[in-house]
Coordinates of C-alpha atoms in Angstrom, one line a residue:
X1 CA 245.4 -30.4 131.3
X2 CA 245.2 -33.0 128.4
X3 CA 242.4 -34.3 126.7
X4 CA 242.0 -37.2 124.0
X5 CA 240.2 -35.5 121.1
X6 CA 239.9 -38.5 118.9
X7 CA 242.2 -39.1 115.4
X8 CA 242.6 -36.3 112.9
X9 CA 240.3 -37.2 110.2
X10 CA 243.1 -35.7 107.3
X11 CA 246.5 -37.0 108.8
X12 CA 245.4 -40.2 111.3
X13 CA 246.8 -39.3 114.5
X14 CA 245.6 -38.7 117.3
X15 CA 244.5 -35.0 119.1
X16 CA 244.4 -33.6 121.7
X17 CA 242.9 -30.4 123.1
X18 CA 245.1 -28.6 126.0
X19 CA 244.5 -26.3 128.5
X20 CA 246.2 -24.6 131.6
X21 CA 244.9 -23.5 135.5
X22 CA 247.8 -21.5 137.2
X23 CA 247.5 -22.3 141.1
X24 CA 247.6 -25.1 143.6
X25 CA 244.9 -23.8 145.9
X26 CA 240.9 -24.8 146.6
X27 CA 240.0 -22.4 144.1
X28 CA 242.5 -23.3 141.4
X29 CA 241.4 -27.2 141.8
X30 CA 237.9 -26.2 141.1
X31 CA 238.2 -24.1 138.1
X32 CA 241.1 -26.8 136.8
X33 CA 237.2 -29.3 136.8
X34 CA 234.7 -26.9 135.3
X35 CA 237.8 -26.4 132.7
X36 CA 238.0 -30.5 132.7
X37 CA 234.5 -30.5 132.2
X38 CA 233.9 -27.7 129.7
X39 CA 236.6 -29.7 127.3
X40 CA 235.4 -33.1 128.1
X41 CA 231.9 -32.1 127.1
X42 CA 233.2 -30.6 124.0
X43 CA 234.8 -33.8 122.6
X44 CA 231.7 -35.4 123.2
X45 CA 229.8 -32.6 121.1
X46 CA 232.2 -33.2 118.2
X47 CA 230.6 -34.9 115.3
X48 CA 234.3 -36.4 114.9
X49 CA 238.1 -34.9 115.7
X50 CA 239.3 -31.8 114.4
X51 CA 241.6 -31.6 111.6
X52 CA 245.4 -30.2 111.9
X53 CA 244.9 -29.7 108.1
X54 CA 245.8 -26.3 106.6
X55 CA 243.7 -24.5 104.9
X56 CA 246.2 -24.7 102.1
X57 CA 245.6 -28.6 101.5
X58 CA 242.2 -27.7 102.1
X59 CA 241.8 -25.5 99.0
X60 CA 243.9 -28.3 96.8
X61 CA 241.3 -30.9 97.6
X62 CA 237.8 -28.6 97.3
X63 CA 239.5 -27.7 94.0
X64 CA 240.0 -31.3 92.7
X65 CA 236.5 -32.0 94.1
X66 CA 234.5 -29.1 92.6
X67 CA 232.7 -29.4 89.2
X68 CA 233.4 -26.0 87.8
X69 CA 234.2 -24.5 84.5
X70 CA 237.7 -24.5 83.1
X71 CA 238.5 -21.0 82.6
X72 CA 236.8 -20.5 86.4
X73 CA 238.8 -23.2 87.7
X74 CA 241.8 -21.2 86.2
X75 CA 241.0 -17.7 88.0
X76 CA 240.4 -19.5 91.2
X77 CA 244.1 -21.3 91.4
X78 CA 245.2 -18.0 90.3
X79 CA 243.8 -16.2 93.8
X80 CA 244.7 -18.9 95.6
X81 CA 248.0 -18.6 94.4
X82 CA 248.9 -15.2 94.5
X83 CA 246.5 -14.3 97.7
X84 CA 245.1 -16.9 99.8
X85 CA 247.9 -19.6 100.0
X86 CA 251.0 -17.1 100.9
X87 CA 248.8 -15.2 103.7
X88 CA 246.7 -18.2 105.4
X89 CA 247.8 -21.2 104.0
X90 CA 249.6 -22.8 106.3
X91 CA 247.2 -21.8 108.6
X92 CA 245.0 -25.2 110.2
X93 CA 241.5 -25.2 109.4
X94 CA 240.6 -25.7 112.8
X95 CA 242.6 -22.4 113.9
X96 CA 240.4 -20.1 111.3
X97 CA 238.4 -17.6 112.9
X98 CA 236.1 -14.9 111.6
X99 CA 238.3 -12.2 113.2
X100 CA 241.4 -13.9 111.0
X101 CA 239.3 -13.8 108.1
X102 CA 237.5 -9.9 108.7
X103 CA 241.3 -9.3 108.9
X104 CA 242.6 -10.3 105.9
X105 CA 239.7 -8.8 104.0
X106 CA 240.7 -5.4 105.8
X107 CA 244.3 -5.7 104.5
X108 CA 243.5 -6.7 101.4
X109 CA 241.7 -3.5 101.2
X110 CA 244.1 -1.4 102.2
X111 CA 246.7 -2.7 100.2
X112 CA 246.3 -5.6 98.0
X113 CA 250.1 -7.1 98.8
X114 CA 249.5 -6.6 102.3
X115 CA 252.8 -4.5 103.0
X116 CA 253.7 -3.3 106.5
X117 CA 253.2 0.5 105.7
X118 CA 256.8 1.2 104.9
X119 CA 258.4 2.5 101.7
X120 CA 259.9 0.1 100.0
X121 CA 260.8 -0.2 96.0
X122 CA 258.4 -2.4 94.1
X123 CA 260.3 -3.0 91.3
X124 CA 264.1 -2.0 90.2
X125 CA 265.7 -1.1 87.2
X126 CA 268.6 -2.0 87.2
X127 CA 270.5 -5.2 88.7
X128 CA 273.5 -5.0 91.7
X129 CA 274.3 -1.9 93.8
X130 CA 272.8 1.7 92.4
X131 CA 271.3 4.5 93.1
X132 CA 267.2 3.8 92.9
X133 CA 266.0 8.0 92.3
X134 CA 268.3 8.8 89.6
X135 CA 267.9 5.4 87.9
X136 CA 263.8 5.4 88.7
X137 CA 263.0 2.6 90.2
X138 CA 259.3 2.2 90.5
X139 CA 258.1 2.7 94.6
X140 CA 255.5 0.9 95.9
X141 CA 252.8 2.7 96.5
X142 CA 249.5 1.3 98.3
X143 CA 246.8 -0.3 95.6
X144 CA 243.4 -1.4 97.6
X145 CA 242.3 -4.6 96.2
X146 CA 238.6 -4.0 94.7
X147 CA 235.5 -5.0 97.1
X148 CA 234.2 -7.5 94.4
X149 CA 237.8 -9.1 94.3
X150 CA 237.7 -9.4 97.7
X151 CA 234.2 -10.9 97.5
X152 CA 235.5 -13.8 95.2
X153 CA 238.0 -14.7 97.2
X154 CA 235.5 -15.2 100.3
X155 CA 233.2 -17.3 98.3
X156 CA 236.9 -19.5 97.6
X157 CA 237.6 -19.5 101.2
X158 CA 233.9 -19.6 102.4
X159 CA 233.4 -22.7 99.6
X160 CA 236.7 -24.4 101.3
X161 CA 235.5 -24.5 104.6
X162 CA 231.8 -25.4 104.0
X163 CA 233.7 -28.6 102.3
X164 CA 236.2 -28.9 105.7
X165 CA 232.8 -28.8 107.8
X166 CA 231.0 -31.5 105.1
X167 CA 233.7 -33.4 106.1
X168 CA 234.1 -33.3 109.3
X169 CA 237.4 -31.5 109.3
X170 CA 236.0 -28.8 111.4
X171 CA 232.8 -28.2 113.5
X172 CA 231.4 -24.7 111.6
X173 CA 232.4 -22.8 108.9
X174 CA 233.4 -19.2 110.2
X175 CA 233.5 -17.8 106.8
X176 CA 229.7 -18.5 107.6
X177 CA 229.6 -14.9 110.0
X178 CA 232.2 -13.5 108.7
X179 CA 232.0 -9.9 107.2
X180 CA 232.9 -9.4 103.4
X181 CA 232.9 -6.7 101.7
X182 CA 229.6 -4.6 100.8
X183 CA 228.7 -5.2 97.0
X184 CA 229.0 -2.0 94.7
X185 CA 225.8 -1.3 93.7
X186 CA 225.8 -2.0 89.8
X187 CA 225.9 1.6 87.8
X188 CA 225.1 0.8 84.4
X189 CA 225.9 3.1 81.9
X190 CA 224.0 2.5 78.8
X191 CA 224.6 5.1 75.4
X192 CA 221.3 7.0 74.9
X193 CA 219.1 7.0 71.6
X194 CA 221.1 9.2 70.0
X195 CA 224.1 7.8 70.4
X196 CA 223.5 4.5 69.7
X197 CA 221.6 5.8 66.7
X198 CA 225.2 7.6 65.5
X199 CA 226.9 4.3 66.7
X200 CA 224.7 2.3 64.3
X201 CA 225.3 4.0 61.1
X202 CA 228.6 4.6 61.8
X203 CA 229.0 0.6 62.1
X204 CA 227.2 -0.2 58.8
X205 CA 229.2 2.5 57.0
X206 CA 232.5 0.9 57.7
X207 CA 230.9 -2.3 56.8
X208 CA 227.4 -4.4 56.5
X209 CA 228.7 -7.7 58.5
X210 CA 230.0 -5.4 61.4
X211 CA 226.5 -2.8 60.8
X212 CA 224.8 -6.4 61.8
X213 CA 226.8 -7.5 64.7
X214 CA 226.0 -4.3 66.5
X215 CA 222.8 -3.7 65.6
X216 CA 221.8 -7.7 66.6
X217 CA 224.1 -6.7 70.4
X218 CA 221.9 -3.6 70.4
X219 CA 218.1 -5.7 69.9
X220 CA 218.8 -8.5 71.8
X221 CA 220.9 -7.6 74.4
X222 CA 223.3 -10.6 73.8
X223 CA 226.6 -11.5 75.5
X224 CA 229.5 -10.7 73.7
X225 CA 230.4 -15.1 73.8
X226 CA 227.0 -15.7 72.8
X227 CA 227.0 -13.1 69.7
X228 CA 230.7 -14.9 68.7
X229 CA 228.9 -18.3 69.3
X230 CA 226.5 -17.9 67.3
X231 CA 225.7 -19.9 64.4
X232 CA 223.2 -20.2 61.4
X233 CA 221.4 -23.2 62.5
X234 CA 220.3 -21.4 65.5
X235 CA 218.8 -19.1 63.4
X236 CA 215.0 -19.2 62.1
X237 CA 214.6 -16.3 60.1
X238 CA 211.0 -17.8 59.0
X239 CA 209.4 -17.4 62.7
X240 CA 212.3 -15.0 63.9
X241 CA 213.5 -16.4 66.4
X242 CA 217.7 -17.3 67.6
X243 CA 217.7 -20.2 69.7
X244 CA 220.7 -19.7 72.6
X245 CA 222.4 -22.2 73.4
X246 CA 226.1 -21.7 73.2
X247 CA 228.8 -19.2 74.8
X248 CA 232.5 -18.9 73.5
X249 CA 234.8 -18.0 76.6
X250 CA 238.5 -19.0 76.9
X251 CA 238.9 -19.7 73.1
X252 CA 236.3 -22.5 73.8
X253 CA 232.4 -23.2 73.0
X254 CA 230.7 -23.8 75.9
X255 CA 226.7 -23.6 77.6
X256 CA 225.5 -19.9 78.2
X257 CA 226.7 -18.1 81.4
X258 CA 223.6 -19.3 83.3
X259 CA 223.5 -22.8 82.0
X260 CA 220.0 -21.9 80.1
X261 CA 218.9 -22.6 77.0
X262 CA 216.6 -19.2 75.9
X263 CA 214.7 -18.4 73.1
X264 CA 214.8 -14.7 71.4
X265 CA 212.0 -13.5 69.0
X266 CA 213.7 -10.8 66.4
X267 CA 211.6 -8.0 65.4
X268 CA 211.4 -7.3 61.3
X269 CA 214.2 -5.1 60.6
X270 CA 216.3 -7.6 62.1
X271 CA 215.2 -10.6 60.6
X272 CA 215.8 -8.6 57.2
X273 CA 219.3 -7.7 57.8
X274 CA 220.1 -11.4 59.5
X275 CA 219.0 -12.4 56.0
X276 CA 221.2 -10.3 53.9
X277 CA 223.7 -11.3 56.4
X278 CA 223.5 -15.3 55.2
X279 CA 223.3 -14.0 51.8
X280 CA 226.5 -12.4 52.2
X281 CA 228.2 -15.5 53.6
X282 CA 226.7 -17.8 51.5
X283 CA 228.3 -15.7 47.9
X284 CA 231.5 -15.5 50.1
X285 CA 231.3 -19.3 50.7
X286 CA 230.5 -20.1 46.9
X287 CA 233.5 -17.6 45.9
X288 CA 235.9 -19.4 48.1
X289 CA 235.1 -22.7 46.6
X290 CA 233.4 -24.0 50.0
X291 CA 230.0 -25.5 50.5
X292 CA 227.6 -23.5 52.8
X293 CA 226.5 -24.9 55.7
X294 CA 224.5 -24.0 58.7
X295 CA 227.0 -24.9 60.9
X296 CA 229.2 -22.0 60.2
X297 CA 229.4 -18.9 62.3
X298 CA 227.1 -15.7 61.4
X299 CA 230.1 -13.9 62.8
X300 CA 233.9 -13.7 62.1
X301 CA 237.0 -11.7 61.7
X302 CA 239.1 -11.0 58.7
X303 CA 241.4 -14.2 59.8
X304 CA 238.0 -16.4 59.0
X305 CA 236.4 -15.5 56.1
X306 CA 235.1 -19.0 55.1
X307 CA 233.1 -18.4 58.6
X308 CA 234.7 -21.3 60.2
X309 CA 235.9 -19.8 63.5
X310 CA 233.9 -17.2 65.1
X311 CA 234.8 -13.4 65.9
X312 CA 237.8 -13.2 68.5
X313 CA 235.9 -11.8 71.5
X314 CA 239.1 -9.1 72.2
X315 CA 239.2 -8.1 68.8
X316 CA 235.5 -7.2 68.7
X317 CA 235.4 -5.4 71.7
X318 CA 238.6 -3.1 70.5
X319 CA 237.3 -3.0 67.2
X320 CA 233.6 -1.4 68.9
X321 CA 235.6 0.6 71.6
X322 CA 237.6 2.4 69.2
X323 CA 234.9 2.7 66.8
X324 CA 233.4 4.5 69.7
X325 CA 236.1 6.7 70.5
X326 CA 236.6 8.3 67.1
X327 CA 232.1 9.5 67.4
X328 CA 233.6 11.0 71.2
X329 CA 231.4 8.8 72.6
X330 CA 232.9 7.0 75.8
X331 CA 231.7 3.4 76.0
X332 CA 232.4 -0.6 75.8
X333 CA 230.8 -3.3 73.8
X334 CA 228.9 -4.4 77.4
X335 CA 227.3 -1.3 77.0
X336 CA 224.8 -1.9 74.0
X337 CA 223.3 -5.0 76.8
X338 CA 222.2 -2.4 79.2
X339 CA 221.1 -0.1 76.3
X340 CA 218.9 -2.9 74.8
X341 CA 217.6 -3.7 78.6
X342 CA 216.9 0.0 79.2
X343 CA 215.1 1.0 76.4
X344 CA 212.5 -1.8 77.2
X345 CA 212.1 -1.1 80.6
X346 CA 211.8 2.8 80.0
X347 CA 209.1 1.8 77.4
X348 CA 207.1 -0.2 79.7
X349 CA 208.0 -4.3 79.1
X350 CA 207.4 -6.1 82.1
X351 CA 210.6 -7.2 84.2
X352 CA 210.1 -11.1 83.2
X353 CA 209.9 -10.4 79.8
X354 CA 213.3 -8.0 79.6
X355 CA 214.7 -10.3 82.5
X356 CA 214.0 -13.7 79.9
X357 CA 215.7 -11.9 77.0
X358 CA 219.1 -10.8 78.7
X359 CA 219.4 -14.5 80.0
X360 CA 219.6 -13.2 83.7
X361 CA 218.8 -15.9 86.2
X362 CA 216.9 -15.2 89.9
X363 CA 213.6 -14.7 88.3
X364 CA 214.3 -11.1 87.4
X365 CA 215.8 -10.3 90.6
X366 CA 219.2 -9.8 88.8
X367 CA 217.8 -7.7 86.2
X368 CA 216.2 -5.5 89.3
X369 CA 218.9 -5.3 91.1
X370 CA 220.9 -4.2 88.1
X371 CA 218.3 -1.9 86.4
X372 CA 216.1 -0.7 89.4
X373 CA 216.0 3.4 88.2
X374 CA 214.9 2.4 85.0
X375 CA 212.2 0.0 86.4
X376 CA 211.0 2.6 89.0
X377 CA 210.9 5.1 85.4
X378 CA 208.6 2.3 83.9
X379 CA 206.7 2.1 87.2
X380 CA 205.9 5.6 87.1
X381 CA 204.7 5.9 83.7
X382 CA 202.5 2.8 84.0
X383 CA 201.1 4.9 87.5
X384 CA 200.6 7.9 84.4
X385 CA 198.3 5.4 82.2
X386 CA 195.9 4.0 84.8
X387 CA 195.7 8.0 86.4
X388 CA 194.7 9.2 82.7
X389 CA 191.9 6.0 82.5
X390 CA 190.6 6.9 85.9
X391 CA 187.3 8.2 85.5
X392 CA 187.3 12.4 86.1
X393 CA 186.3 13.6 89.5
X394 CA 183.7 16.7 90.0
X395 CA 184.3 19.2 91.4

């Protein structure tokens, strides 16, 4: 049984959908019309004809069509690449399913190059016919690819097919019901007082400009791009306040990670050493027979020193890890953000306020979601102030 579907809205031919009644009998004739029926009725529910399209043309076209960063852009041809495209691409968009797709994330999960379970050798050492144990060639062994990996590459697929629906291609999305994988429940790990108190000497021992950088990450709770971004003329050391605008990912300047302009007030200490830090620069500047400007970067490496390129962002974070390592203390650069977001909450800033500093989006619901112990820590000692001002019972 044949029915005319229309013309494929990707390749301009015509469709068809097809279906089959064994028998020749009564009964065969009537279930061969409710099945004529069921098909007609669904061509004329169709907003327009499928699409034969794969999903892999799909994905090209939602990637030419999507406004998105560069260095995102980048990691999302790299999963389509290496992931998507080699399992599903050739796949039609019209032949997706949710069970496909529940599949996929399943075996991804299980093994993140989706082998067949048997032993095979990843990688050899050596080239024509030997013998892989005594030259140690490296197995494969089983890797599950992480839940938030497989999270991004729903979105990729799940984005793709909300385009295919936008345009007709097909009727729903069915990344739409389609189970993903739970998110981790964020675990940060933040260095206590004392540690970040060791951590802080230890920084402005080795030398003032790196003393500043980490005790700036540690009051503000900046992103390592936008402590690299940084520069002077976002700096008003009169009212104490850094203007955020910028973000340096990818070796390139760019708008914070939220898109949000945001406004941080510096306490006194701070605004002291920023302005012993622009001393600095400025007698570095003069001895290097360059003007001054409040263009440059408060921040830079030893490659830099007129201050015209800002800290590598690698460099800072192995330069801080290590740092780390030789106090015993086990922790990364990211770190001092959750310290400085912490320490507020624990002593009792309200969740917009803490939330507007760290630049989170949501309305706070990021920074609750990510720091709910320590809010329910500040909730309880707020419950310990109004119980001590509540007027004393008799008894």
């Amino acid at each position: 049984m044949i029915v005319y579907a229309g013309v494929d809205p990707v390749t301009g031919k015509r469709t068809y959908l097809r279906d089959a009644v064994q028998g020749t009998d009564k009964a065969a004739r009537k279930r061969a019309e409710r099945l004529l029926n069921k098909l007609l009725s669904q061509v004329d529910g169709q907003r327009s004809a499928p699409s034969s399209a794969t999903l892999s043309y799909a994905l090209d076209e939602w990637l030419r069509t999507n406004e998105i960063e560069q260095s995102t852009r980048e990691t999302y041809e790299g999963y389509v690449s290496r992931v998507i495209r080699p399992a599903l691409g050739e796949t039609a968009v019209n032949k997706i399913t949710a069970r496909m797709l529940e599949n996929f994330y399943t075996e991804l999960r299980r093994c993140r190059v989706r082998c067949d379970g048997k032993p095979f050798i990843e990688r050899h050492k050596k080239d024509g016919d030997h013998d892989c144990v005594a030259a140690k060639c490296k197995p494969h062994v089983c890797k599950p690819m992480a839940a938030s990996t497989v999270r991004q590459i729903h979105f990729i697929i799940s984005g793709t097919l909300d385009a295919a629906e936008r345009w007709d291609w097909i009727n729903t999305n069915p990344a739409r019901v389609a189970r993903k994988p739970k998110q981790k429940p964020p675990e940060p790990d933040p260095p206590t007082p004392d540690e970040a108190a060791r951590l802080s000497e230890e920084a402005f021992r080795l030398d003032e400009d790196w003393g500043t950088l980490v005790w700036l990450a540690m009051t503000t709770g900046m992103r390592r791009g936008e402590l690299v971004a940084l520069r002077f003329s976002r700096l008003d050391l009169d009212t104490g306040v850094i203007d955020l605008r910028r973000n340096w990912v990818g070796g390139q300047e760019k708008d914070t990670k939220t898109h949000q302009n945001r406004r941080i007030a510096l306490d006194t200490e701070t605004v002291v050493l920023l302005g012993e830090h622009k001393r600095r620069v400025r007698e570095r500047a003069e001895a290097l027979g360059i003007e001054f400007s409040e263009d440059l970067f408060v921040f830079t490496g030893t490659k830099s020193p007129d201050h015209s390129h800002p800290y590598p962002p690698d460099a800072l974070s192995s330069r801080y890890t290590n740092m780390a390592k030789r106090l015993g203390i086990r922790t990364h650069l990211h770190a001092l953000r959750h310290y400085s977001a912490t320490e507020l909450l624990t002593a009792g800033v309200d969740l917009p306020t803490v939330s507007g500093r760290l630049g989170h989006g949501g309305g706070g619901a990021t920074t609750l979601r990510v720091y709910a112990a320590w809010v329910a820590a500040s909730d309880r000692k707020a419950a310990e102030i109004l119980g001590s001002r509540m007027p004393k019972r008799t008894r």
